[in-house]
mmCIF file of C-alpha atoms in Angstrom:
data_model
loop_
_atom_site.group_PDB
_atom_site.id
_atom_site.type_symbol
_atom_site.label_atom_id
_atom_site.label_comp_id
_atom_site.label_asym_id
_atom_site.label_seq_id
_atom_site.Cartn_x
_atom_site.Cartn_y
_atom_site.Cartn_z
ATOM 1 C CA MET A 1 -13.272 3.189 -23.453
ATOM 2 C CA LYS A 2 -15.519 5.968 -22.201
ATOM 3 C CA THR A 3 -14.684 8.125 -19.147
ATOM 4 C CA LYS A 4 -16.705 7.986 -15.923
ATOM 5 C CA GLU A 5 -18.251 11.309 -16.896
ATOM 6 C CA GLU A 6 -19.318 10.105 -20.312
ATOM 7 C CA LEU A 7 -20.819 6.960 -18.776
ATOM 8 C CA LYS A 8 -22.686 9.023 -16.105
ATOM 9 C CA LEU A 9 -24.390 11.019 -18.909
ATOM 10 C CA LEU A 10 -25.865 7.878 -20.386
ATOM 11 C CA PHE A 11 -27.591 7.056 -17.099
ATOM 12 C CA GLU A 12 -29.369 10.239 -16.134
ATOM 13 C CA ARG A 13 -33.079 10.404 -15.309
ATOM 14 C CA GLY A 14 -35.202 9.643 -18.310
ATOM 15 C CA ASP A 15 -32.326 8.180 -20.419
ATOM 16 C CA LYS A 16 -32.645 4.826 -22.089
ATOM 17 C CA PRO A 17 -29.185 3.346 -22.217
ATOM 18 C CA LYS A 18 -28.512 0.656 -24.765
ATOM 19 C CA GLN A 19 -27.048 -2.776 -23.918
ATOM 20 C CA GLU A 20 -23.653 -1.702 -25.233
ATOM 21 C CA ASP A 21 -23.758 1.182 -22.666
ATOM 22 C CA PHE A 22 -24.292 -1.284 -19.793
ATOM 23 C CA TRP A 23 -21.493 -3.528 -21.130
ATOM 24 C CA GLU A 24 -19.158 -0.552 -21.419
ATOM 25 C CA TRP A 25 -20.011 0.503 -17.843
ATOM 26 C CA GLN A 26 -19.466 -3.011 -16.482
ATOM 27 C CA ASP A 27 -16.170 -3.396 -18.454
ATOM 28 C CA SER A 28 -14.788 -0.099 -17.052
ATOM 29 C CA TYR A 29 -14.456 -1.628 -13.508
ATOM 30 C CA TRP A 30 -12.615 -4.572 -12.003
ATOM 31 C CA HIS A 31 -14.837 -7.226 -10.500
ATOM 32 C CA LYS A 32 -13.752 -8.372 -7.079
ATOM 33 C CA ASN A 33 -13.149 -11.922 -8.368
ATOM 34 C CA GLU A 34 -10.772 -10.670 -11.137
ATOM 35 C CA LYS A 35 -7.104 -10.492 -10.492
ATOM 36 C CA ILE A 36 -5.515 -7.148 -11.433
ATOM 37 C CA ASP A 37 -2.323 -7.397 -13.408
ATOM 38 C CA MET A 38 0.486 -5.347 -11.683
ATOM 39 C CA ALA A 39 1.422 -3.829 -15.056
ATOM 40 C CA LYS A 40 -1.957 -2.082 -15.108
ATOM 41 C CA ILE A 41 -1.456 -0.385 -11.764
ATOM 42 C CA ALA A 42 0.306 2.957 -11.834
ATOM 43 C CA GLY A 43 3.581 2.763 -9.982
ATOM 44 C CA LEU A 44 3.755 -1.043 -10.009
ATOM 45 C CA GLU A 45 4.429 -1.621 -13.645
ATOM 46 C CA ASN A 46 7.798 -3.089 -12.759
ATOM 47 C CA GLY A 47 6.526 -5.052 -9.726
ATOM 48 C CA LEU A 48 6.726 -4.260 -6.038
ATOM 49 C CA PRO A 49 9.704 -2.279 -4.701
ATOM 50 C CA ASN A 50 12.535 -4.404 -3.246
ATOM 51 C CA PRO A 51 12.446 -3.798 0.605
ATOM 52 C CA ASN A 52 16.283 -4.065 0.572
ATOM 53 C CA HIS A 53 16.671 -1.083 -1.627
ATOM 54 C CA ILE A 54 16.694 2.388 -0.131
ATOM 55 C CA TYR A 55 15.626 5.301 -2.272
ATOM 56 C CA THR A 56 16.446 8.700 -1.021
ATOM 57 C CA GLU A 57 14.280 11.726 -1.209
ATOM 58 C CA THR A 58 15.395 15.265 -1.975
ATOM 59 C CA ASP A 59 14.914 18.007 0.705
ATOM 60 C CA GLU A 60 14.088 21.622 0.083
ATOM 61 C CA GLU A 61 17.770 22.503 -0.475
ATOM 62 C CA GLY A 62 18.208 19.773 -3.055
ATOM 63 C CA SER A 63 20.179 17.487 -0.715
ATOM 64 C CA ALA A 64 19.598 13.724 -0.486
ATOM 65 C CA SER A 65 17.523 12.813 2.473
ATOM 66 C CA LEU A 66 16.849 9.566 4.326
ATOM 67 C CA GLN A 67 14.179 11.068 6.588
ATOM 68 C CA SER A 68 11.324 8.875 5.369
ATOM 69 C CA TYR A 69 13.486 5.778 5.727
ATOM 70 C CA LEU A 70 14.394 6.695 9.279
ATOM 71 C CA ASN A 71 10.762 7.076 10.399
ATOM 72 C CA LYS A 72 9.560 3.475 10.433
ATOM 73 C CA LYS A 73 6.348 2.337 12.028
ATOM 74 C CA MET A 74 6.055 -1.332 13.061
ATOM 75 C CA PHE A 75 2.662 -2.987 13.573
ATOM 76 C CA VAL A 76 2.719 -6.369 15.202
ATOM 77 C CA LYS A 77 -0.094 -8.500 13.787
ATOM 78 C CA PRO A 78 -3.096 -9.055 16.088
ATOM 79 C CA GLY A 79 -3.183 -12.592 17.407
ATOM 80 C CA THR A 80 0.542 -12.709 17.891
ATOM 81 C CA VAL A 81 1.447 -14.129 21.301
ATOM 82 C CA THR A 82 5.219 -13.981 21.542
ATOM 83 C CA ILE A 83 7.828 -11.568 20.196
ATOM 84 C CA PRO A 84 11.138 -13.474 20.221
ATOM 85 C CA ASP A 85 14.548 -12.354 21.504
ATOM 86 C CA THR A 86 16.357 -9.866 19.227
ATOM 87 C CA PHE A 87 13.211 -9.739 17.002
ATOM 88 C CA ALA A 88 13.885 -6.211 15.664
ATOM 89 C CA TYR A 89 17.455 -5.888 16.939
ATOM 90 C CA ASN A 90 19.154 -2.699 15.905
ATOM 91 C CA MET A 91 16.256 -1.478 13.800
ATOM 92 C CA SER A 92 15.279 2.162 14.041
ATOM 93 C CA ILE A 93 11.594 2.212 14.779
ATOM 94 C CA SER A 94 9.830 5.531 15.389
ATOM 95 C CA GLU A 95 6.426 4.053 16.347
ATOM 96 C CA LEU A 96 5.468 0.603 17.573
ATOM 97 C CA SER A 97 2.090 -0.946 17.915
ATOM 98 C CA ILE A 98 1.766 -4.186 19.971
ATOM 99 C CA PRO A 99 -1.646 -5.847 20.228
ATOM 100 C CA ASP A 100 -3.092 -6.958 23.504
ATOM 101 C CA SER A 101 -2.683 -10.590 22.413
ATOM 102 C CA VAL A 102 1.083 -10.397 23.051
ATOM 103 C CA THR A 103 1.956 -12.037 26.359
ATOM 104 C CA SER A 104 5.731 -12.309 26.060
ATOM 105 C CA ILE A 105 8.432 -10.038 24.662
ATOM 106 C CA GLY A 106 11.911 -11.487 24.339
ATOM 107 C CA ILE A 107 15.141 -10.090 25.761
ATOM 108 C CA GLY A 108 16.481 -7.379 23.512
ATOM 109 C CA ALA A 109 13.609 -7.725 21.078
ATOM 110 C CA PHE A 110 13.743 -4.010 20.292
ATOM 111 C CA LYS A 111 17.348 -3.161 21.401
ATOM 112 C CA VAL A 112 19.183 -0.547 19.380
ATOM 113 C CA ILE A 113 22.940 -0.034 19.551
ATOM 114 C CA TYR A 114 24.218 3.200 18.301
ATOM 115 C CA TRP A 115 27.724 3.157 16.836
ATOM 116 C CA SER A 116 30.116 5.980 17.153
ATOM 117 C CA LEU A 117 33.199 6.591 15.137
#
Protein backbone atom coordinates (compact mmCIF):
# COMPACT_ATOMS: atom_id res chain seq x y z
CA MET A 1 0.00 0.00 0.00
CA LYS A 2 1.28 3.47 -0.86
CA THR A 3 1.91 6.12 1.78
CA LYS A 4 -0.16 9.31 1.96
CA GLU A 5 2.74 11.25 0.47
CA GLU A 6 3.01 8.85 -2.48
CA LEU A 7 -0.74 9.11 -3.09
CA LYS A 8 -0.67 12.93 -2.92
CA LEU A 9 1.94 12.99 -5.69
CA LEU A 10 -0.50 11.17 -8.00
CA PHE A 11 -3.15 13.87 -7.57
CA GLU A 12 -1.26 17.10 -8.20
CA ARG A 13 -2.41 19.73 -10.69
CA GLY A 14 -2.18 18.43 -14.24
CA ASP A 15 -1.77 14.76 -13.21
CA LYS A 16 -3.98 12.11 -14.76
CA PRO A 17 -4.35 9.39 -12.11
CA LYS A 18 -5.31 5.92 -13.29
CA GLN A 19 -8.26 3.94 -11.98
CA GLU A 20 -5.90 1.85 -9.83
CA ASP A 21 -4.62 5.06 -8.19
CA PHE A 22 -8.17 6.01 -7.16
CA TRP A 23 -8.79 2.51 -5.82
CA GLU A 24 -5.55 2.57 -3.83
CA TRP A 25 -6.48 5.97 -2.40
CA GLN A 26 -9.97 4.72 -1.44
CA ASP A 27 -8.61 1.49 0.06
CA SER A 28 -6.14 3.39 2.23
CA TYR A 29 -8.93 4.82 4.44
CA TRP A 30 -11.68 3.33 6.60
CA HIS A 31 -15.20 4.14 5.47
CA LYS A 32 -17.54 5.34 8.21
CA ASN A 33 -19.74 2.26 7.66
CA GLU A 34 -16.82 -0.18 8.06
CA LYS A 35 -16.06 -1.66 11.47
CA ILE A 36 -12.40 -1.41 12.44
CA ASP A 37 -10.91 -4.57 13.88
CA MET A 38 -9.30 -3.83 17.26
CA ALA A 39 -6.25 -5.86 16.27
CA LYS A 40 -5.53 -3.20 13.60
CA ILE A 41 -5.52 -0.30 16.09
CA ALA A 42 -2.17 0.44 17.73
CA GLY A 43 -2.39 -0.18 21.45
CA LEU A 44 -5.60 -2.22 21.26
CA GLU A 45 -4.19 -5.36 19.65
CA ASN A 46 -5.10 -7.34 22.78
CA GLY A 47 -8.44 -5.61 23.37
CA LEU A 48 -9.44 -2.85 25.75
CA PRO A 49 -7.59 -2.55 29.04
CA ASN A 50 -9.35 -4.12 32.03
CA PRO A 51 -10.65 -1.27 34.23
CA ASN A 52 -9.99 -3.43 37.30
CA HIS A 53 -6.26 -3.60 36.57
CA ILE A 54 -4.01 -0.81 37.79
CA TYR A 55 -0.81 -0.17 35.88
CA THR A 56 1.77 1.97 37.61
CA GLU A 57 3.90 4.56 35.91
CA THR A 58 7.52 5.28 36.68
CA ASP A 59 8.50 8.69 38.03
CA GLU A 60 11.72 10.62 37.32
CA GLU A 61 13.62 8.72 40.02
CA GLY A 62 12.55 5.33 38.65
CA SER A 63 10.06 4.66 41.44
CA ALA A 64 6.60 3.20 40.82
CA SER A 65 3.92 5.90 40.82
CA LEU A 66 0.12 5.81 41.03
CA GLN A 67 -0.26 9.53 40.34
CA SER A 68 -2.26 9.08 37.13
CA TYR A 69 -4.55 6.60 38.90
CA LEU A 70 -5.15 8.99 41.78
CA ASN A 71 -6.26 11.84 39.50
CA LYS A 72 -9.65 10.68 38.27
CA LYS A 73 -12.16 12.85 36.44
CA MET A 74 -15.83 11.88 36.53
CA PHE A 75 -18.28 13.13 33.94
CA VAL A 76 -21.95 12.46 34.66
CA LYS A 77 -23.80 11.93 31.38
CA PRO A 78 -26.06 14.81 30.26
CA GLY A 79 -29.72 13.89 30.69
CA THR A 80 -29.05 12.18 34.04
CA VAL A 81 -31.69 13.26 36.58
CA THR A 82 -30.72 11.45 39.78
CA ILE A 83 -27.40 10.46 41.32
CA PRO A 84 -28.22 7.69 43.85
CA ASP A 85 -27.04 7.31 47.44
CA THR A 86 -23.44 6.10 47.75
CA PHE A 87 -23.04 6.34 43.97
CA ALA A 88 -19.26 6.90 43.98
CA TYR A 89 -18.76 6.00 47.64
CA ASN A 90 -15.12 6.07 48.71
CA MET A 91 -13.81 6.85 45.22
CA SER A 92 -11.01 9.36 44.89
CA ILE A 93 -12.23 11.89 42.32
CA SER A 94 -10.10 14.92 41.49
CA GLU A 95 -12.63 16.59 39.17
CA LEU A 96 -16.40 16.17 38.88
CA SER A 97 -18.71 17.43 36.15
CA ILE A 98 -22.46 17.29 36.87
CA PRO A 99 -24.86 18.43 34.13
CA ASP A 100 -27.71 20.87 34.79
CA SER A 101 -30.20 18.03 34.20
CA VAL A 102 -29.37 16.52 37.64
CA THR A 103 -32.09 17.43 40.13
CA SER A 104 -31.24 15.07 42.97
CA ILE A 105 -27.96 13.90 44.52
CA GLY A 106 -28.23 11.07 47.04
CA ILE A 107 -26.90 11.04 50.57
CA GLY A 108 -23.21 10.17 50.59
CA ALA A 109 -23.12 9.95 46.78
CA PHE A 110 -19.53 11.19 46.77
CA LYS A 111 -18.48 10.47 50.36
CA VAL A 112 -14.86 9.49 50.89
CA ILE A 113 -13.57 7.81 54.02
CA TYR A 114 -9.86 7.98 54.67
CA TRP A 115 -8.42 5.08 56.59
CA SER A 116 -5.54 5.51 58.96
CA LEU A 117 -3.34 2.78 60.33
